[in-house]
Backbone as JSON, one array per atom type, in Angstrom:
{
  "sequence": "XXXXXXXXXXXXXXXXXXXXXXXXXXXXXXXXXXXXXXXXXXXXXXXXXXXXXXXXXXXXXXXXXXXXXXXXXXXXXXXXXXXXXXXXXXXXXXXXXXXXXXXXXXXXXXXXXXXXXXXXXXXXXXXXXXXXXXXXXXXXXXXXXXXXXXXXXXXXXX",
  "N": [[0.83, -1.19, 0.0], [2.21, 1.18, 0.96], [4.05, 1.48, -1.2], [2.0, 1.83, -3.43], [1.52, 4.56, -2.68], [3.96, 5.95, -2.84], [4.3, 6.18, -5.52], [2.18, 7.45, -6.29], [2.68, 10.07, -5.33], [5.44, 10.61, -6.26], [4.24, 10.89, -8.75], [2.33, 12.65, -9.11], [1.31, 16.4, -9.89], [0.62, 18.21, -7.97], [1.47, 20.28, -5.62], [0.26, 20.68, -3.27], [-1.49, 18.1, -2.71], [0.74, 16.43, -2.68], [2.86, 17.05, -0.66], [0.51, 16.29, 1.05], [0.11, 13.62, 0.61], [2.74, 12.56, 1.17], [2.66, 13.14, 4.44], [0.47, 11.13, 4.95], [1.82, 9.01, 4.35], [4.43, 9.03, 5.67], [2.58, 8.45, 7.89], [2.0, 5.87, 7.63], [3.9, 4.52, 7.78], [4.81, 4.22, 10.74], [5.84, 6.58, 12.12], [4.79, 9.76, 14.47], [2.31, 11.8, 15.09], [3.21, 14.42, 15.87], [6.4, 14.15, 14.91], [5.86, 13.98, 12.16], [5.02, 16.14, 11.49], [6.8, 17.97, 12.26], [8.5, 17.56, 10.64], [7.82, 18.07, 8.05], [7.4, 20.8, 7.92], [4.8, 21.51, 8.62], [1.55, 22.26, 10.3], [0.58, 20.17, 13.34], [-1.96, 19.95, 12.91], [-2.73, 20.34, 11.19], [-1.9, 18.31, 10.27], [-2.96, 16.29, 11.4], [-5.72, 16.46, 10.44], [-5.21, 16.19, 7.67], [-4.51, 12.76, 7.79], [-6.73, 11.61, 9.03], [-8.99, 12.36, 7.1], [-8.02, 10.37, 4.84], [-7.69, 8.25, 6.07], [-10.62, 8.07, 6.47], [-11.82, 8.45, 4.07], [-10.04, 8.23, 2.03], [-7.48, 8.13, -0.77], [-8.66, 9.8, -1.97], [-9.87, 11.74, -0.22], [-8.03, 13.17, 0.01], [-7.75, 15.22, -1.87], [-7.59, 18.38, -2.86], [-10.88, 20.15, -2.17], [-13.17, 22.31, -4.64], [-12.83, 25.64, -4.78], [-15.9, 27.86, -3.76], [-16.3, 30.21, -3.31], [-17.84, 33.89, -3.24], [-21.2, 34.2, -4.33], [-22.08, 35.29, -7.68], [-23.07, 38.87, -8.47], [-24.68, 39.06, -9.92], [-26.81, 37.82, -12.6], [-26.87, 35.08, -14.64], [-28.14, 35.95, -17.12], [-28.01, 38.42, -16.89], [-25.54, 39.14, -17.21], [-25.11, 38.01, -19.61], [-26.56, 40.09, -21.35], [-25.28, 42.7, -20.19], [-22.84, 41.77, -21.58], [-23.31, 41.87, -24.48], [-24.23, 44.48, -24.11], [-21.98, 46.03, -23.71], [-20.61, 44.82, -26.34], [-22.09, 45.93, -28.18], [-22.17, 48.59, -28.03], [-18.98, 49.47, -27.52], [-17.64, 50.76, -29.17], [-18.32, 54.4, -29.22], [-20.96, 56.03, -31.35], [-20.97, 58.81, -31.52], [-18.48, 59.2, -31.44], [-15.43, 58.55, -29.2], [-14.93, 56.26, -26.51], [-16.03, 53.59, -24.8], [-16.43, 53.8, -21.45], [-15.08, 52.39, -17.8], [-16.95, 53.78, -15.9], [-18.69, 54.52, -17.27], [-19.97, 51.56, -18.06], [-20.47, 50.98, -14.83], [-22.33, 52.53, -14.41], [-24.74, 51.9, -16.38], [-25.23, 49.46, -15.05], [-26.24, 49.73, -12.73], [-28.31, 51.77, -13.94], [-29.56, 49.56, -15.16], [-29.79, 47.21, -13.84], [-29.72, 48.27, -10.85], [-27.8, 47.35, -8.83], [-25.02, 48.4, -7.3], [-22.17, 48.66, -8.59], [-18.15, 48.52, -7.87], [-15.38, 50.51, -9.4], [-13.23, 48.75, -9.92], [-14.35, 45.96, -9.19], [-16.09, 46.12, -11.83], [-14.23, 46.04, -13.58], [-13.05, 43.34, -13.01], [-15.68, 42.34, -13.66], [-15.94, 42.02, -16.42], [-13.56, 40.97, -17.62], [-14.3, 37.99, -16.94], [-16.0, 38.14, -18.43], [-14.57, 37.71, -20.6], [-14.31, 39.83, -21.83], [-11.57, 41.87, -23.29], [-9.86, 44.46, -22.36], [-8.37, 46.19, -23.67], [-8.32, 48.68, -26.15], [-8.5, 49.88, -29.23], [-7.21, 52.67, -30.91], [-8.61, 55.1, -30.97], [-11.31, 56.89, -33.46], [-12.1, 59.93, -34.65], [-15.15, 61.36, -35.2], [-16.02, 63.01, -37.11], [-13.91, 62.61, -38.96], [-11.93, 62.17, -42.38], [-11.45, 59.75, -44.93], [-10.84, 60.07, -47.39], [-9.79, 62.43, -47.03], [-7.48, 62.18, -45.65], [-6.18, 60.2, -47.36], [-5.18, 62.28, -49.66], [-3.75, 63.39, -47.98], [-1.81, 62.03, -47.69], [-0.42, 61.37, -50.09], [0.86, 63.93, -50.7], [3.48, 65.7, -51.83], [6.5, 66.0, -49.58], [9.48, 67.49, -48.55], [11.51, 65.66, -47.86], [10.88, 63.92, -49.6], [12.63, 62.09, -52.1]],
  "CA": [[0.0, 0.0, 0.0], [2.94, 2.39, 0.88], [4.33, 1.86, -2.5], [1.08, 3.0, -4.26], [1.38, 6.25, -2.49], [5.1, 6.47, -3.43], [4.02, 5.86, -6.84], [1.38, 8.49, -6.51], [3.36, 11.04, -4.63], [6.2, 10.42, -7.32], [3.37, 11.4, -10.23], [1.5, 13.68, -8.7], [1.71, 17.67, -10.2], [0.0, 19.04, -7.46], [2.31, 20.43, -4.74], [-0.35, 20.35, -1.87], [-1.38, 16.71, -2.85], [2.15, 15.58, -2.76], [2.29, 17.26, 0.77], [-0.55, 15.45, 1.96], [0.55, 12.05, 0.9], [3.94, 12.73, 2.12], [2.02, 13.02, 5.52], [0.39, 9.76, 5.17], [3.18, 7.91, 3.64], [5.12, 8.92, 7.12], [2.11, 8.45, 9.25], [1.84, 4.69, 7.55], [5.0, 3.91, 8.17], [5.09, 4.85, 11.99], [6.01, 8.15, 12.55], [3.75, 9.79, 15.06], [1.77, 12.85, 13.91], [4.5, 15.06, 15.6], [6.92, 13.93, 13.75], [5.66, 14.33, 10.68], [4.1, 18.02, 11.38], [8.18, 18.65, 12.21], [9.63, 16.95, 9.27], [6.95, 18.57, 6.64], [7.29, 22.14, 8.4], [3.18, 22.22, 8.8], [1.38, 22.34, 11.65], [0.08, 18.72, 13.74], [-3.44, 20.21, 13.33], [-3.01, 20.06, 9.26], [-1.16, 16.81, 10.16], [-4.22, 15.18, 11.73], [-6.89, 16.85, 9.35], [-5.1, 15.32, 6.62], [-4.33, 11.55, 7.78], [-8.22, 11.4, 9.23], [-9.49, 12.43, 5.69], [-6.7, 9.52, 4.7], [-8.41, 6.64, 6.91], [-11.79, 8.19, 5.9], [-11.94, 8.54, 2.44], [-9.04, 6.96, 1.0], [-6.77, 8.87, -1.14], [-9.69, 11.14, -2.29], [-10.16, 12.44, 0.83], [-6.78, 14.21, 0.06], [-7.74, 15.98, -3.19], [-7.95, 19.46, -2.46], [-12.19, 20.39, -3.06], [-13.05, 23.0, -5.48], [-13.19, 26.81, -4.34], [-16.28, 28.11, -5.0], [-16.34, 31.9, -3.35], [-19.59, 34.49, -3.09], [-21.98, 34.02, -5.71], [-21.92, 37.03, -8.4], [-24.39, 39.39, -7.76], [-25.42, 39.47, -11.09], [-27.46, 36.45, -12.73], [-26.21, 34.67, -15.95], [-28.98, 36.13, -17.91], [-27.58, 39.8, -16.45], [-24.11, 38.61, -17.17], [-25.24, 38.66, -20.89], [-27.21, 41.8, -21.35], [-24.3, 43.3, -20.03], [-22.23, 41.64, -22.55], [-24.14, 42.76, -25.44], [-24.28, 45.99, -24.15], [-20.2, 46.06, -24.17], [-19.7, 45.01, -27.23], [-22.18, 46.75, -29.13], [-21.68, 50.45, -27.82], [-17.65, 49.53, -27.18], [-17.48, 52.34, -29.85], [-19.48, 55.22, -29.34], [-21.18, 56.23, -32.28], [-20.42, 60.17, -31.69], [-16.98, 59.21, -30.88], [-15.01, 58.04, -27.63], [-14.51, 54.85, -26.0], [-16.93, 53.42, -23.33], [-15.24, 53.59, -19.99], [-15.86, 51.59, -16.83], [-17.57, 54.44, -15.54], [-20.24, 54.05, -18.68], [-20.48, 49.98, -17.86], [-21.29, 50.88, -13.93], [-23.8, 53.13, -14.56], [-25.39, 50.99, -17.1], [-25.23, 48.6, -14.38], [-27.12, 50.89, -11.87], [-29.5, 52.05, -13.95], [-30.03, 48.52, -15.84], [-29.93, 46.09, -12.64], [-30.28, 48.31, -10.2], [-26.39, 47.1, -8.65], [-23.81, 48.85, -7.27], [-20.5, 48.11, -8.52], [-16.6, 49.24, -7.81], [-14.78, 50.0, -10.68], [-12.4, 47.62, -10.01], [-15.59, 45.37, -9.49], [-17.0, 45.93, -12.71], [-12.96, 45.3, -14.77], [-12.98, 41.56, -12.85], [-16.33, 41.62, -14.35], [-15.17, 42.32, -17.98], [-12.4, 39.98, -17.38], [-15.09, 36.8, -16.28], [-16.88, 37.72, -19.21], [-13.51, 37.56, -21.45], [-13.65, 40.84, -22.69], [-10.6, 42.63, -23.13], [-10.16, 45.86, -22.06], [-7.44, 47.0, -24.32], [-8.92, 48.99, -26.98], [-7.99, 50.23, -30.53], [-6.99, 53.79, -30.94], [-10.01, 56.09, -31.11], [-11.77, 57.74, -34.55], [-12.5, 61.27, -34.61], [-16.18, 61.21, -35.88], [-15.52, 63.7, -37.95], [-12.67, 62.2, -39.67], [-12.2, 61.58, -43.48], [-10.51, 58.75, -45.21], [-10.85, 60.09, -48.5], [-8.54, 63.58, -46.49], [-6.24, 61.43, -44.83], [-5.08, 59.18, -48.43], [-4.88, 62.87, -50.28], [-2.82, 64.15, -47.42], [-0.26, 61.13, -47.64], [-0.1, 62.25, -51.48], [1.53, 65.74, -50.74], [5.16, 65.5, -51.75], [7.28, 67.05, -48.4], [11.02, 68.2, -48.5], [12.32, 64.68, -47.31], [10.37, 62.85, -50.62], [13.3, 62.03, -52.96]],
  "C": [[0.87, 1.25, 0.0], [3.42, 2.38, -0.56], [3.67, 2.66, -3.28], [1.6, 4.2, -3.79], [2.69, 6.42, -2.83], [5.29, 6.92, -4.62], [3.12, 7.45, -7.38], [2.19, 9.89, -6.26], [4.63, 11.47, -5.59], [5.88, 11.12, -9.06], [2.84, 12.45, -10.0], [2.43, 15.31, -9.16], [1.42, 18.3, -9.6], [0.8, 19.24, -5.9], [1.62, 19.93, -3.44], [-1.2, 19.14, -1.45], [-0.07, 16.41, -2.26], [2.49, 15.9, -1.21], [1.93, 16.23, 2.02], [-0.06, 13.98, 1.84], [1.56, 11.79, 1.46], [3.22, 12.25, 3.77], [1.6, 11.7, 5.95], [0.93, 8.41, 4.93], [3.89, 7.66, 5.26], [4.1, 7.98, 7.81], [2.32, 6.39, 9.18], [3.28, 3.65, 7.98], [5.58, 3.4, 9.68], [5.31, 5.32, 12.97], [4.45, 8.43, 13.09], [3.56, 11.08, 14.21], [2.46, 14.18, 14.3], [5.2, 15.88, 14.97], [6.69, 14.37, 12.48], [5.41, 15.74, 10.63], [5.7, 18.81, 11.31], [8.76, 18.61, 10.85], [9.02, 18.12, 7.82], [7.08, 20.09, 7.02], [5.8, 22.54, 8.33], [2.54, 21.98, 10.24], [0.38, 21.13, 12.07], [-1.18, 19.29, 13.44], [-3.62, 19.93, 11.86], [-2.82, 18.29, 9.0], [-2.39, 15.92, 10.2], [-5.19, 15.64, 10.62], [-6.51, 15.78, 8.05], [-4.98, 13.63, 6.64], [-6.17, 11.23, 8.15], [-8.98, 11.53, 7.85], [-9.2, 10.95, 4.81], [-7.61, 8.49, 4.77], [-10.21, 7.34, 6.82], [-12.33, 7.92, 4.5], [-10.93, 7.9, 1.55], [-7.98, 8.58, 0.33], [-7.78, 10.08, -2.0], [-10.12, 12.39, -1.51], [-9.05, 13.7, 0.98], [-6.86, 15.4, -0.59], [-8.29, 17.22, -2.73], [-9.89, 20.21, -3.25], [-11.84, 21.93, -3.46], [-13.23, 24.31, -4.16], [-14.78, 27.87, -4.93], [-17.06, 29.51, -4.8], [-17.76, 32.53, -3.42], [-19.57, 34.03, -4.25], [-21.91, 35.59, -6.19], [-23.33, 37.65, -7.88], [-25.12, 39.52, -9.0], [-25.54, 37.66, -12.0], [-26.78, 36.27, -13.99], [-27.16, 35.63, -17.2], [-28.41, 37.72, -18.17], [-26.61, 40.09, -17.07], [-24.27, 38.75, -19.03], [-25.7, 39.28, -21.87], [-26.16, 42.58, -21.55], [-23.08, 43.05, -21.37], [-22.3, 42.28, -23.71], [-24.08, 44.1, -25.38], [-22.46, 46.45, -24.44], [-20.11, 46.0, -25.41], [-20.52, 45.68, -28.26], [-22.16, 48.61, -29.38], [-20.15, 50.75, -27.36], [-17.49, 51.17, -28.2], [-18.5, 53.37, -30.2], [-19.85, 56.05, -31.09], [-20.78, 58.18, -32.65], [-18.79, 60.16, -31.04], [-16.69, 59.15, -29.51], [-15.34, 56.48, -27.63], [-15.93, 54.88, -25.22], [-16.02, 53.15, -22.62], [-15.6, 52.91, -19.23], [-16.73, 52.5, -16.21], [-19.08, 54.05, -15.78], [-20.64, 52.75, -17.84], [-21.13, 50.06, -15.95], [-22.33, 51.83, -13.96], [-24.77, 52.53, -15.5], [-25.91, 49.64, -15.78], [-26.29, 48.58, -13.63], [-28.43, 51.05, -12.24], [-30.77, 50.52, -14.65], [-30.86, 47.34, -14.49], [-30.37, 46.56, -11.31], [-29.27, 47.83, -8.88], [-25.43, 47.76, -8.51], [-22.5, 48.39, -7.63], [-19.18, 49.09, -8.2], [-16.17, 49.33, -8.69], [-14.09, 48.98, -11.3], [-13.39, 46.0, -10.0], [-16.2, 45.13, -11.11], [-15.79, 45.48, -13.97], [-12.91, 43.71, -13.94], [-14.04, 41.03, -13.49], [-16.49, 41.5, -15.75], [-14.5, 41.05, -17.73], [-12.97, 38.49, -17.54], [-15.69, 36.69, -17.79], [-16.3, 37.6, -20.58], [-13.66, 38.48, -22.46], [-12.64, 41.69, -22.52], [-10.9, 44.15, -22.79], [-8.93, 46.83, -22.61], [-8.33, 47.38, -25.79], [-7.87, 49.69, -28.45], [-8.16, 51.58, -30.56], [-8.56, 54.68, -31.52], [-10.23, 57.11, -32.75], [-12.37, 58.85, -34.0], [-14.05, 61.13, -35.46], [-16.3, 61.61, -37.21], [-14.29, 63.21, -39.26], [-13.26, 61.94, -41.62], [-11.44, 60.8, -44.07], [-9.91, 59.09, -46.5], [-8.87, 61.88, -48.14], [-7.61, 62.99, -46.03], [-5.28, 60.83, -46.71], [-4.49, 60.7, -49.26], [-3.68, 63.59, -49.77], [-0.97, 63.55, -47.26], [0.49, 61.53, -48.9], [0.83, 63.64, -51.73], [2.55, 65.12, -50.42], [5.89, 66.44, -50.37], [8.66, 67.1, -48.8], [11.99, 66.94, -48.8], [12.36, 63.31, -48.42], [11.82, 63.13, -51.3], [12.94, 62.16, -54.33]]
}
């Protein structure tokens, strides 16, 4: 049985797995729980948590469970409203960017949700839109003035 876990502990990519079996590799061998809390530099209280999981569950009992943090405050359905609204007013039609400013007040007056700014770029981020943008058009602008203006010979033309 110690082999498996050598085997495992040996394969394993996950630092705080490898850890833990360490732990019960000692304890199986044994080393009291101590010991092992000295040897591993963690503390006997992680020591026991983890070998009890061990002789409970088996080597599953080790696998670190998922994280799974507040819930958003904003519903999936919200989540892509909001989207939509990003990417189809990203460029304002009388010129300018949308800012995060724009996206929490949209927020506000849409949902009814306070957000932080920094709040509302993790929620960009979640919803994998970038927030690097492409240099800004002058509304005004002309394309047809810009190619005639490249046309004008200067000093430096050969």
């Amino acid at each position: 049985m110690n082999s498996d876990l050598s085997k495992l502990i040996g394969t394993t990519s996950n630092a705080r797995l490898r850890l833990r079996l360490l732990a019960v590799s000692h304890f199986i061998d044994g080393k009291n729980r101590t010991e092992i809390a000295s040897f591993l530099k963690v503390s006997r209280l992680s020591v026991n948590k983890w070998i009890k999981a061990y002789l409970d569950f088996g080597v599953e009992g080790l696998v670190e469970k998922p994280h799974t943090g507040r819930p958003s405050r904003l519903t999936i359905e919200q989540k892509k409203h909001l989207k939509e609204y990003v990417t189809s007013n990203a460029i304002k039609p009388e010129g300018g960017r949308l800012q995060g400013s724009d996206i929490t007040q949209f927020i506000l007056d849409e949902f009814d949700i306070s957000y932080q700014p920094s709040g509302v770029y993790r929620l960009l981020h979640e919803l994998n839109l970038s927030w690097i943008t492409t240099r800004s058009k002058h509304p005004k602008q002309s394309e047809e003035a810009q190619e005639s203006f490249k046309k004008i010979p200067n000093r430096n033309d050969p």
